[in-house]
GROMACS .gro file of N, CA and C in nm:
model
  120
    1UNK      N    1  -4.079   8.068  -0.198
    1UNK     CA    2  -3.955   8.057  -0.155
    1UNK      C    3  -3.896   8.097  -0.005
    2UNK      N    4  -3.880   7.997   0.071
    2UNK     CA    5  -3.849   8.036   0.216
    2UNK      C    6  -3.756   8.134   0.237
    3UNK      N    7  -3.643   8.131   0.137
    3UNK     CA    8  -3.522   8.254   0.163
    3UNK      C    9  -3.578   8.378   0.133
    4UNK      N   10  -3.682   8.390   0.035
    4UNK     CA   11  -3.716   8.516  -0.002
    4UNK      C   12  -3.812   8.590   0.117
    5UNK      N   13  -3.892   8.494   0.175
    5UNK     CA   14  -3.972   8.523   0.283
    5UNK      C   15  -3.877   8.589   0.395
    6UNK      N   16  -3.774   8.517   0.413
    6UNK     CA   17  -3.690   8.550   0.517
    6UNK      C   18  -3.637   8.685   0.508
    7UNK      N   19  -3.575   8.713   0.371
    7UNK     CA   20  -3.521   8.840   0.334
    7UNK      C   21  -3.628   8.951   0.358
    8UNK      N   22  -3.741   8.926   0.308
    8UNK     CA   23  -3.835   9.037   0.328
    8UNK      C   24  -3.868   9.065   0.475
    9UNK      N   25  -3.822   8.972   0.588
    9UNK     CA   26  -3.831   9.005   0.718
    9UNK      C   27  -3.726   9.076   0.765
   10UNK      N   28  -3.626   9.083   0.697
   10UNK     CA   29  -3.497   9.172   0.731
   10UNK      C   30  -3.512   9.311   0.764
   11UNK      N   31  -3.465   9.391   0.854
   11UNK     CA   32  -3.476   9.516   0.855
   11UNK      C   33  -3.436   9.608   0.744
   12UNK      N   34  -3.495   9.713   0.719
   12UNK     CA   35  -3.472   9.779   0.599
   12UNK      C   36  -3.506   9.743   0.468
   13UNK      N   37  -3.604   9.635   0.468
   13UNK     CA   38  -3.641   9.561   0.351
   13UNK      C   39  -3.753   9.660   0.273
   14UNK      N   40  -3.819   9.741   0.318
   14UNK     CA   41  -3.901   9.843   0.271
   14UNK      C   42  -3.856   9.910   0.141
   15UNK      N   43  -3.920   9.888   0.028
   15UNK     CA   44  -3.896   9.963  -0.078
   15UNK      C   45  -3.782   9.884  -0.162
   16UNK      N   46  -3.742   9.788  -0.121
   16UNK     CA   47  -3.627   9.694  -0.201
   16UNK      C   48  -3.680   9.601  -0.267
   17UNK      N   49  -3.636   9.553  -0.381
   17UNK     CA   50  -3.700   9.446  -0.438
   17UNK      C   51  -3.582   9.344  -0.391
   18UNK      N   52  -3.642   9.187  -0.413
   18UNK     CA   53  -3.552   9.087  -0.359
   18UNK      C   54  -3.423   9.080  -0.409
   19UNK      N   55  -3.373   9.140  -0.519
   19UNK     CA   56  -3.233   9.121  -0.573
   19UNK      C   57  -3.162   9.239  -0.503
   20UNK      N   58  -3.209   9.350  -0.480
   20UNK     CA   59  -3.149   9.475  -0.403
   20UNK      C   60  -3.139   9.420  -0.256
   21UNK      N   61  -3.248   9.375  -0.188
   21UNK     CA   62  -3.228   9.339  -0.073
   21UNK      C   63  -3.135   9.208  -0.053
   22UNK      N   64  -3.135   9.121  -0.126
   22UNK     CA   65  -3.043   9.005  -0.125
   22UNK      C   66  -2.893   9.064  -0.123
   23UNK      N   67  -2.857   9.147  -0.203
   23UNK     CA   68  -2.724   9.207  -0.221
   23UNK      C   69  -2.720   9.280  -0.092
   24UNK      N   70  -2.776   9.374  -0.046
   24UNK     CA   71  -2.758   9.441   0.080
   24UNK      C   72  -2.739   9.345   0.201
   25UNK      N   73  -2.844   9.244   0.204
   25UNK     CA   74  -2.824   9.139   0.313
   25UNK      C   75  -2.703   9.056   0.319
   26UNK      N   76  -2.642   9.027   0.192
   26UNK     CA   77  -2.509   8.954   0.181
   26UNK      C   78  -2.396   9.031   0.202
   27UNK      N   79  -2.415   9.154   0.171
   27UNK     CA   80  -2.316   9.259   0.196
   27UNK      C   81  -2.290   9.272   0.350
   28UNK      N   82  -2.396   9.281   0.409
   28UNK     CA   83  -2.401   9.313   0.550
   28UNK      C   84  -2.371   9.207   0.631
   29UNK      N   85  -2.373   9.082   0.595
   29UNK     CA   86  -2.338   8.956   0.664
   29UNK      C   87  -2.177   8.935   0.626
   30UNK      N   88  -2.141   8.989   0.511
   30UNK     CA   89  -1.997   8.985   0.496
   30UNK      C   90  -1.918   9.081   0.587
   31UNK      N   91  -1.975   9.189   0.620
   31UNK     CA   92  -1.902   9.292   0.716
   31UNK      C   93  -1.918   9.244   0.859
   32UNK      N   94  -2.033   9.190   0.888
   32UNK     CA   95  -2.086   9.147   1.025
   32UNK      C   96  -2.150   9.003   1.052
   33UNK      N   97  -2.038   8.914   1.019
   33UNK     CA   98  -2.088   8.749   1.023
   33UNK      C   99  -2.159   8.732   1.145
   34UNK      N  100  -2.147   8.794   1.259
   34UNK     CA  101  -2.237   8.759   1.385
   34UNK      C  102  -2.388   8.776   1.336
   35UNK      N  103  -2.420   8.841   1.257
   35UNK     CA  104  -2.560   8.883   1.204
   35UNK      C  105  -2.625   8.763   1.192
   36UNK      N  106  -2.565   8.650   1.138
   36UNK     CA  107  -2.654   8.533   1.085
   36UNK      C  108  -2.670   8.460   1.215
   37UNK      N  109  -2.601   8.463   1.309
   37UNK     CA  110  -2.626   8.408   1.444
   37UNK      C  111  -2.747   8.465   1.498
   38UNK      N  112  -2.743   8.596   1.514
   38UNK     CA  113  -2.841   8.668   1.592
   38UNK      C  114  -2.983   8.667   1.522
   39UNK      N  115  -2.989   8.662   1.388
   39UNK     CA  116  -3.107   8.661   1.302
   39UNK      C  117  -3.154   8.508   1.333
   40UNK      N  118  -3.081   8.407   1.314
   40UNK     CA  119  -3.110   8.280   1.299
   40UNK      C  120  -3.167   8.249   1.429
   0.00000   0.00000   0.00000
């Protein structure tokens, strides 16, 4: 899954499983929408 690989590349991904990381990632995007543009 390309999305999973992308999530693993996100900062702070160490020690987090895909579900925890996805939740953290989505929450971060919710608070900082500009992140999606910078990462992309």
